[in-house]
JSON list of C-alpha atoms in Angstrom, two decimals:
[
{"chain": "A", "resi": 1, "resn": "MET", "atom": "CA", "xyz": [121.98, 77.75, 81.38]},
{"chain": "A", "resi": 2, "resn": "ALA", "atom": "CA", "xyz": [125.70, 76.87, 81.57]},
{"chain": "A", "resi": 3, "resn": "TYR", "atom": "CA", "xyz": [127.75, 76.77, 78.04]},
{"chain": "A", "resi": 4, "resn": "ILE", "atom": "CA", "xyz": [131.09, 75.10, 77.43]},
{"chain": "A", "resi": 5, "resn": "GLU", "atom": "CA", "xyz": [133.04, 75.46, 74.00]},
{"chain": "A", "resi": 6, "resn": "LEU", "atom": "CA", "xyz": [136.27, 73.69, 73.39]},
{"chain": "A", "resi": 7, "resn": "SER", "atom": "CA", "xyz": [138.52, 73.25, 70.29]},
{"chain": "A", "resi": 8, "resn": "THR", "atom": "CA", "xyz": [140.96, 70.36, 69.75]},
{"chain": "A", "resi": 9, "resn": "TYR", "atom": "CA", "xyz": [143.38, 69.69, 67.07]},
{"chain": "A", "resi": 10, "resn": "ILE", "atom": "CA", "xyz": [143.82, 65.92, 66.41]},
{"chain": "A", "resi": 11, "resn": "ASP", "atom": "CA", "xyz": [146.47, 64.82, 63.90]},
{"chain": "A", "resi": 12, "resn": "ALA", "atom": "CA", "xyz": [144.36, 62.19, 62.18]},
{"chain": "A", "resi": 13, "resn": "PRO", "atom": "CA", "xyz": [141.72, 61.91, 59.25]},
{"chain": "A", "resi": 14, "resn": "LEU", "atom": "CA", "xyz": [138.52, 63.56, 59.54]},
{"chain": "A", "resi": 15, "resn": "GLU", "atom": "CA", "xyz": [136.41, 60.37, 59.05]},
{"chain": "A", "resi": 16, "resn": "LEU", "atom": "CA", "xyz": [138.36, 58.66, 61.53]},
{"chain": "A", "resi": 17, "resn": "VAL", "atom": "CA", "xyz": [137.85, 61.41, 64.32]},
{"chain": "A", "resi": 18, "resn": "PHE", "atom": "CA", "xyz": [134.22, 61.57, 63.49]},
{"chain": "A", "resi": 19, "resn": "ASP", "atom": "CA", "xyz": [133.77, 57.91, 63.91]},
{"chain": "A", "resi": 20, "resn": "LEU", "atom": "CA", "xyz": [135.81, 57.58, 67.02]},
{"chain": "A", "resi": 21, "resn": "SER", "atom": "CA", "xyz": [133.85, 60.24, 68.51]},
{"chain": "A", "resi": 22, "resn": "ARG", "atom": "CA", "xyz": [130.39, 58.50, 68.31]},
{"chain": "A", "resi": 23, "resn": "SER", "atom": "CA", "xyz": [132.07, 55.01, 69.01]},
{"chain": "A", "resi": 24, "resn": "ILE", "atom": "CA", "xyz": [130.02, 53.60, 71.99]},
{"chain": "A", "resi": 25, "resn": "ASP", "atom": "CA", "xyz": [133.14, 51.53, 73.10]},
{"chain": "A", "resi": 26, "resn": "PHE", "atom": "CA", "xyz": [135.70, 54.44, 72.70]},
{"chain": "A", "resi": 27, "resn": "HIS", "atom": "CA", "xyz": [133.34, 56.56, 75.01]},
{"chain": "A", "resi": 28, "resn": "MET", "atom": "CA", "xyz": [133.45, 53.86, 77.82]},
{"chain": "A", "resi": 29, "resn": "GLU", "atom": "CA", "xyz": [137.30, 54.04, 77.44]},
{"chain": "A", "resi": 30, "resn": "SER", "atom": "CA", "xyz": [137.30, 57.83, 77.55]},
{"chain": "A", "resi": 31, "resn": "THR", "atom": "CA", "xyz": [135.89, 58.57, 80.78]},
{"chain": "A", "resi": 32, "resn": "PRO", "atom": "CA", "xyz": [138.24, 57.22, 83.23]},
{"chain": "A", "resi": 33, "resn": "GLY", "atom": "CA", "xyz": [136.77, 57.19, 86.89]},
{"chain": "A", "resi": 34, "resn": "THR", "atom": "CA", "xyz": [133.17, 57.34, 86.15]},
{"chain": "A", "resi": 35, "resn": "ASN", "atom": "CA", "xyz": [132.72, 53.52, 85.19]},
{"chain": "A", "resi": 36, "resn": "GLU", "atom": "CA", "xyz": [130.63, 54.54, 82.35]},
{"chain": "A", "resi": 37, "resn": "VAL", "atom": "CA", "xyz": [128.87, 51.57, 80.86]},
{"chain": "A", "resi": 38, "resn": "ALA", "atom": "CA", "xyz": [126.35, 51.58, 77.79]},
{"chain": "A", "resi": 39, "resn": "ILE", "atom": "CA", "xyz": [123.34, 49.47, 79.33]},
{"chain": "A", "resi": 40, "resn": "ALA", "atom": "CA", "xyz": [120.37, 50.07, 76.72]},
{"chain": "A", "resi": 41, "resn": "GLY", "atom": "CA", "xyz": [119.97, 51.20, 73.11]},
{"chain": "A", "resi": 42, "resn": "THR", "atom": "CA", "xyz": [123.16, 51.25, 70.97]},
{"chain": "A", "resi": 43, "resn": "THR", "atom": "CA", "xyz": [125.43, 49.52, 73.53]},
{"chain": "A", "resi": 44, "resn": "THR", "atom": "CA", "xyz": [128.51, 48.93, 70.92]},
{"chain": "A", "resi": 45, "resn": "GLY", "atom": "CA", "xyz": [129.78, 50.02, 67.80]},
{"chain": "A", "resi": 46, "resn": "LEU", "atom": "CA", "xyz": [129.00, 53.49, 66.23]},
{"chain": "A", "resi": 47, "resn": "ILE", "atom": "CA", "xyz": [125.92, 55.31, 66.97]},
{"chain": "A", "resi": 48, "resn": "GLU", "atom": "CA", "xyz": [123.71, 56.95, 64.26]},
{"chain": "A", "resi": 49, "resn": "MET", "atom": "CA", "xyz": [121.01, 59.30, 63.86]},
{"chain": "A", "resi": 50, "resn": "ASP", "atom": "CA", "xyz": [117.83, 58.81, 66.08]},
{"chain": "A", "resi": 51, "resn": "GLU", "atom": "CA", "xyz": [119.63, 56.18, 68.00]},
{"chain": "A", "resi": 52, "resn": "THR", "atom": "CA", "xyz": [119.69, 56.26, 71.60]},
{"chain": "A", "resi": 53, "resn": "VAL", "atom": "CA", "xyz": [122.27, 55.01, 74.44]},
{"chain": "A", "resi": 54, "resn": "THR", "atom": "CA", "xyz": [121.69, 54.66, 78.05]},
{"chain": "A", "resi": 55, "resn": "TRP", "atom": "CA", "xyz": [124.62, 55.14, 80.26]},
{"chain": "A", "resi": 56, "resn": "ARG", "atom": "CA", "xyz": [125.20, 53.96, 83.73]},
{"chain": "A", "resi": 57, "resn": "ALA", "atom": "CA", "xyz": [127.98, 55.92, 85.52]},
{"chain": "A", "resi": 58, "resn": "THR", "atom": "CA", "xyz": [129.15, 57.34, 88.71]},
{"chain": "A", "resi": 59, "resn": "HIS", "atom": "CA", "xyz": [129.62, 61.04, 88.71]},
{"chain": "A", "resi": 60, "resn": "LEU", "atom": "CA", "xyz": [130.13, 63.25, 92.02]},
{"chain": "A", "resi": 61, "resn": "GLY", "atom": "CA", "xyz": [129.81, 60.11, 94.17]},
{"chain": "A", "resi": 62, "resn": "PHE", "atom": "CA", "xyz": [126.36, 59.23, 92.82]},
{"chain": "A", "resi": 63, "resn": "ARG", "atom": "CA", "xyz": [125.46, 56.33, 90.41]},
{"chain": "A", "resi": 64, "resn": "GLN", "atom": "CA", "xyz": [123.36, 57.92, 87.61]},
{"chain": "A", "resi": 65, "resn": "THR", "atom": "CA", "xyz": [121.67, 56.76, 84.64]},
{"chain": "A", "resi": 66, "resn": "LEU", "atom": "CA", "xyz": [121.19, 58.85, 81.53]},
{"chain": "A", "resi": 67, "resn": "THR", "atom": "CA", "xyz": [119.73, 58.46, 78.06]},
{"chain": "A", "resi": 68, "resn": "SER", "atom": "CA", "xyz": [120.88, 60.37, 75.08]},
{"chain": "A", "resi": 69, "resn": "LYS", "atom": "CA", "xyz": [119.75, 60.54, 71.58]},
{"chain": "A", "resi": 70, "resn": "ILE", "atom": "CA", "xyz": [121.45, 61.49, 68.32]},
{"chain": "A", "resi": 71, "resn": "THR", "atom": "CA", "xyz": [119.41, 64.50, 67.28]},
{"chain": "A", "resi": 72, "resn": "GLY", "atom": "CA", "xyz": [121.60, 65.84, 64.56]},
{"chain": "A", "resi": 73, "resn": "PHE", "atom": "CA", "xyz": [123.89, 63.93, 61.85]},
{"chain": "A", "resi": 74, "resn": "ARG", "atom": "CA", "xyz": [125.90, 65.03, 59.01]},
{"chain": "A", "resi": 75, "resn": "ARG", "atom": "CA", "xyz": [128.70, 62.74, 58.35]},
{"chain": "A", "resi": 76, "resn": "PRO", "atom": "CA", "xyz": [131.72, 63.52, 58.72]},
{"chain": "A", "resi": 77, "resn": "HIS", "atom": "CA", "xyz": [131.19, 67.21, 59.88]},
{"chain": "A", "resi": 78, "resn": "TYR", "atom": "CA", "xyz": [128.70, 67.29, 62.56]},
{"chain": "A", "resi": 79, "resn": "PHE", "atom": "CA", "xyz": [126.51, 65.38, 65.18]},
{"chain": "A", "resi": 80, "resn": "ALA", "atom": "CA", "xyz": [124.41, 66.19, 67.98]},
{"chain": "A", "resi": 81, "resn": "ASP", "atom": "CA", "xyz": [123.26, 64.17, 71.03]},
{"chain": "A", "resi": 82, "resn": "GLU", "atom": "CA", "xyz": [120.71, 65.45, 73.71]},
{"chain": "A", "resi": 83, "resn": "GLN", "atom": "CA", "xyz": [119.62, 64.18, 76.89]},
{"chain": "A", "resi": 84, "resn": "HIS", "atom": "CA", "xyz": [116.37, 62.10, 76.68]},
{"chain": "A", "resi": 85, "resn": "LYS", "atom": "CA", "xyz": [116.10, 61.07, 80.39]},
{"chain": "A", "resi": 86, "resn": "GLY", "atom": "CA", "xyz": [118.59, 61.75, 83.25]},
{"chain": "A", "resi": 87, "resn": "ILE", "atom": "CA", "xyz": [119.60, 63.90, 85.95]},
{"chain": "A", "resi": 88, "resn": "PHE", "atom": "CA", "xyz": [119.91, 67.29, 83.93]},
{"chain": "A", "resi": 89, "resn": "LYS", "atom": "CA", "xyz": [116.95, 69.47, 83.45]},
{"chain": "A", "resi": 90, "resn": "TRP", "atom": "CA", "xyz": [118.32, 69.35, 79.57]},
{"chain": "A", "resi": 91, "resn": "PHE", "atom": "CA", "xyz": [121.56, 69.09, 77.93]},
{"chain": "A", "resi": 92, "resn": "ARG", "atom": "CA", "xyz": [122.72, 69.28, 74.27]},
{"chain": "A", "resi": 93, "resn": "HIS", "atom": "CA", "xyz": [126.24, 68.34, 73.00]},
{"chain": "A", "resi": 94, "resn": "GLU", "atom": "CA", "xyz": [127.20, 69.52, 69.34]},
{"chain": "A", "resi": 95, "resn": "HIS", "atom": "CA", "xyz": [130.28, 68.06, 67.79]},
{"chain": "A", "resi": 96, "resn": "PHE", "atom": "CA", "xyz": [131.70, 69.80, 64.90]},
{"chain": "A", "resi": 97, "resn": "TYR", "atom": "CA", "xyz": [134.64, 68.53, 62.71]},
{"chain": "A", "resi": 98, "resn": "GLU", "atom": "CA", "xyz": [136.71, 70.25, 59.92]},
{"chain": "A", "resi": 99, "resn": "ARG", "atom": "CA", "xyz": [139.93, 69.38, 58.22]},
{"chain": "A", "resi": 100, "resn": "GLU", "atom": "CA", "xyz": [142.92, 71.50, 59.17]},
{"chain": "A", "resi": 101, "resn": "GLY", "atom": "CA", "xyz": [145.95, 70.54, 57.35]},
{"chain": "A", "resi": 102, "resn": "ASP", "atom": "CA", "xyz": [146.55, 66.99, 57.53]},
{"chain": "A", "resi": 103, "resn": "GLY", "atom": "CA", "xyz": [144.52, 66.78, 60.82]},
{"chain": "A", "resi": 104, "resn": "THR", "atom": "CA", "xyz": [141.10, 67.48, 62.18]},
{"chain": "A", "resi": 105, "resn": "ARG", "atom": "CA", "xyz": [139.93, 70.43, 64.29]},
{"chain": "A", "resi": 106, "resn": "LEU", "atom": "CA", "xyz": [137.12, 69.11, 66.56]},
{"chain": "A", "resi": 107, "resn": "LYS", "atom": "CA", "xyz": [134.85, 71.41, 68.34]},
{"chain": "A", "resi": 108, "resn": "ASP", "atom": "CA", "xyz": [132.37, 70.88, 71.10]},
{"chain": "A", "resi": 109, "resn": "ILE", "atom": "CA", "xyz": [129.53, 72.91, 72.10]},
{"chain": "A", "resi": 110, "resn": "PHE", "atom": "CA", "xyz": [127.94, 71.59, 75.46]},
{"chain": "A", "resi": 111, "resn": "GLU", "atom": "CA", "xyz": [125.07, 73.36, 76.68]},
{"chain": "A", "resi": 112, "resn": "PHE", "atom": "CA", "xyz": [123.05, 72.16, 79.96]},
{"chain": "A", "resi": 113, "resn": "GLU", "atom": "CA", "xyz": [120.98, 73.09, 82.73]},
{"chain": "A", "resi": 114, "resn": "SER", "atom": "CA", "xyz": [120.47, 71.54, 85.98]},
{"chain": "A", "resi": 115, "resn": "PRO", "atom": "CA", "xyz": [117.25, 71.08, 87.90]},
{"chain": "A", "resi": 116, "resn": "GLY", "atom": "CA", "xyz": [116.63, 73.02, 91.01]},
{"chain": "A", "resi": 117, "resn": "GLY", "atom": "CA", "xyz": [115.93, 76.66, 89.79]},
{"chain": "A", "resi": 118, "resn": "THR", "atom": "CA", "xyz": [118.24, 79.25, 91.68]},
{"chain": "A", "resi": 119, "resn": "ILE", "atom": "CA", "xyz": [120.15, 76.53, 93.54]},
{"chain": "A", "resi": 120, "resn": "GLY", "atom": "CA", "xyz": [120.53, 74.57, 90.38]},
{"chain": "A", "resi": 121, "resn": "LYS", "atom": "CA", "xyz": [121.87, 77.74, 88.41]},
{"chain": "A", "resi": 122, "resn": "TRP", "atom": "CA", "xyz": [124.17, 78.44, 91.20]},
{"chain": "A", "resi": 123, "resn": "PHE", "atom": "CA", "xyz": [125.37, 74.86, 91.30]},
{"chain": "A", "resi": 124, "resn": "ASN", "atom": "CA", "xyz": [126.07, 75.11, 87.65]},
{"chain": "A", "resi": 125, "resn": "LYS", "atom": "CA", "xyz": [128.00, 78.29, 87.80]},
{"chain": "A", "resi": 126, "resn": "ILE", "atom": "CA", "xyz": [130.28, 77.37, 90.80]},
{"chain": "A", "resi": 127, "resn": "PHE", "atom": "CA", "xyz": [130.85, 73.73, 90.19]},
{"chain": "A", "resi": 128, "resn": "LEU", "atom": "CA", "xyz": [129.17, 71.73, 87.56]},
{"chain": "A", "resi": 129, "resn": "ARG", "atom": "CA", "xyz": [130.50, 73.82, 84.50]},
{"chain": "A", "resi": 130, "resn": "GLY", "atom": "CA", "xyz": [134.10, 73.35, 85.39]},
{"chain": "A", "resi": 131, "resn": "TYR", "atom": "CA", "xyz": [133.59, 69.68, 86.23]},
{"chain": "A", "resi": 132, "resn": "MET", "atom": "CA", "xyz": [131.82, 69.17, 82.76]},
{"chain": "A", "resi": 133, "resn": "GLN", "atom": "CA", "xyz": [134.50, 71.12, 81.06]},
{"chain": "A", "resi": 134, "resn": "ARG", "atom": "CA", "xyz": [137.47, 69.02, 82.79]},
{"chain": "A", "resi": 135, "resn": "MET", "atom": "CA", "xyz": [135.56, 65.78, 81.54]},
{"chain": "A", "resi": 136, "resn": "LEU", "atom": "CA", "xyz": [135.29, 66.92, 78.12]},
{"chain": "A", "resi": 137, "resn": "GLU", "atom": "CA", "xyz": [138.76, 68.05, 78.13]},
{"chain": "A", "resi": 138, "resn": "THR", "atom": "CA", "xyz": [140.07, 64.65, 79.31]},
{"chain": "A", "resi": 139, "resn": "ARG", "atom": "CA", "xyz": [137.83, 62.84, 76.88]},
{"chain": "A", "resi": 140, "resn": "ASN", "atom": "CA", "xyz": [139.54, 64.96, 74.02]},
{"chain": "A", "resi": 141, "resn": "GLN", "atom": "CA", "xyz": [142.78, 64.37, 75.03]},
{"chain": "A", "resi": 142, "resn": "ILE", "atom": "CA", "xyz": [142.34, 60.63, 75.02]},
{"chain": "A", "resi": 143, "resn": "MET", "atom": "CA", "xyz": [140.65, 60.82, 71.93]},
{"chain": "A", "resi": 144, "resn": "LYS", "atom": "CA", "xyz": [143.79, 62.67, 70.34]},
{"chain": "A", "resi": 145, "resn": "GLU", "atom": "CA", "xyz": [146.04, 60.14, 71.70]},
{"chain": "A", "resi": 146, "resn": "TRP", "atom": "CA", "xyz": [143.80, 57.15, 70.44]},
{"chain": "A", "resi": 147, "resn": "ALA", "atom": "CA", "xyz": [143.53, 58.76, 66.74]},
{"chain": "A", "resi": 148, "resn": "GLU", "atom": "CA", "xyz": [146.87, 59.65, 66.41]},
{"chain": "A", "resi": 149, "resn": "SER", "atom": "CA", "xyz": [148.36, 55.77, 67.53]},
{"chain": "A", "resi": 150, "resn": "ASP", "atom": "CA", "xyz": [146.74, 52.80, 66.44]},
{"chain": "A", "resi": 151, "resn": "ARG", "atom": "CA", "xyz": [144.73, 52.25, 69.75]},
{"chain": "A", "resi": 152, "resn": "TRP", "atom": "CA", "xyz": [141.41, 52.86, 67.63]},
{"chain": "A", "resi": 153, "resn": "GLN", "atom": "CA", "xyz": [141.85, 49.87, 65.59]},
{"chain": "A", "resi": 154, "resn": "SER", "atom": "CA", "xyz": [140.53, 47.26, 68.19]},
{"chain": "A", "resi": 155, "resn": "LEU", "atom": "CA", "xyz": [137.08, 49.21, 68.43]},
{"chain": "A", "resi": 156, "resn": "PRO", "atom": "CA", "xyz": [134.04, 47.67, 66.95]},
{"chain": "A", "resi": 157, "resn": "GLY", "atom": "CA", "xyz": [132.88, 49.52, 64.01]},
{"chain": "A", "resi": 158, "resn": "MET", "atom": "CA", "xyz": [136.33, 50.87, 63.05]},
{"chain": "A", "resi": 159, "resn": "GLU", "atom": "CA", "xyz": [137.19, 48.23, 60.85]},
{"chain": "A", "resi": 160, "resn": "HIS", "atom": "CA", "xyz": [136.73, 50.28, 57.46]},
{"chain": "A", "resi": 161, "resn": "HIS", "atom": "CA", "xyz": [139.29, 52.82, 58.67]},
{"chain": "A", "resi": 162, "resn": "LEU", "atom": "CA", "xyz": [141.89, 49.89, 58.64]},
{"chain": "A", "resi": 163, "resn": "HIS", "atom": "CA", "xyz": [141.43, 49.65, 54.71]},
{"chain": "A", "resi": 164, "resn": "ASN", "atom": "CA", "xyz": [141.13, 53.08, 54.12]},
{"chain": "A", "resi": 165, "resn": "PRO", "atom": "CA", "xyz": [143.16, 55.13, 56.63]},
{"chain": "A", "resi": 166, "resn": "SER", "atom": "CA", "xyz": [143.67, 58.10, 54.57]},
{"chain": "A", "resi": 167, "resn": "PRO", "atom": "CA", "xyz": [140.48, 58.98, 52.57]},
{"chain": "A", "resi": 168, "resn": "ALA", "atom": "CA", "xyz": [140.63, 61.19, 49.65]},
{"chain": "A", "resi": 169, "resn": "LEU", "atom": "CA", "xyz": [140.01, 64.76, 50.69]},
{"chain": "A", "resi": 170, "resn": "GLU", "atom": "CA", "xyz": [136.48, 66.03, 50.21]},
{"chain": "A", "resi": 171, "resn": "HIS", "atom": "CA", "xyz": [135.47, 69.12, 48.08]}
]
């Protein structure tokens, strides 16, 4: 099993960062070089609990199809997605959100295992873990850029943030 944990500060409201993270349209924008496209399930807008999305993308030179499902959801502090079908033996990606000052602390925990027994474990350790970490870091950097500017405003499902960009703090 491979384990990745990242922490990213984003100078934007908690609810905005949470919704941007679960935006199918943003996901396609935030994965440069992979040509990711949502082809089935929830293919636009904000994904919700128990919904699935099937992605077609190119990773490591191979065209792949992967279906993930939202298996945990507590707006605006947490959601989890897990592979339902795809190339991994399994994966789980947990997303945690906390207010920090005027912004949001995003924490990702991504655990996965490749098929292939010993060879798969070796591939995870030597190569795939680093590849996946770089992909998540890139996505979080793009999310930071979009959330801290007005780029998110063009995305389907984000309209409610235009009318209430700075919701009252939760207690």
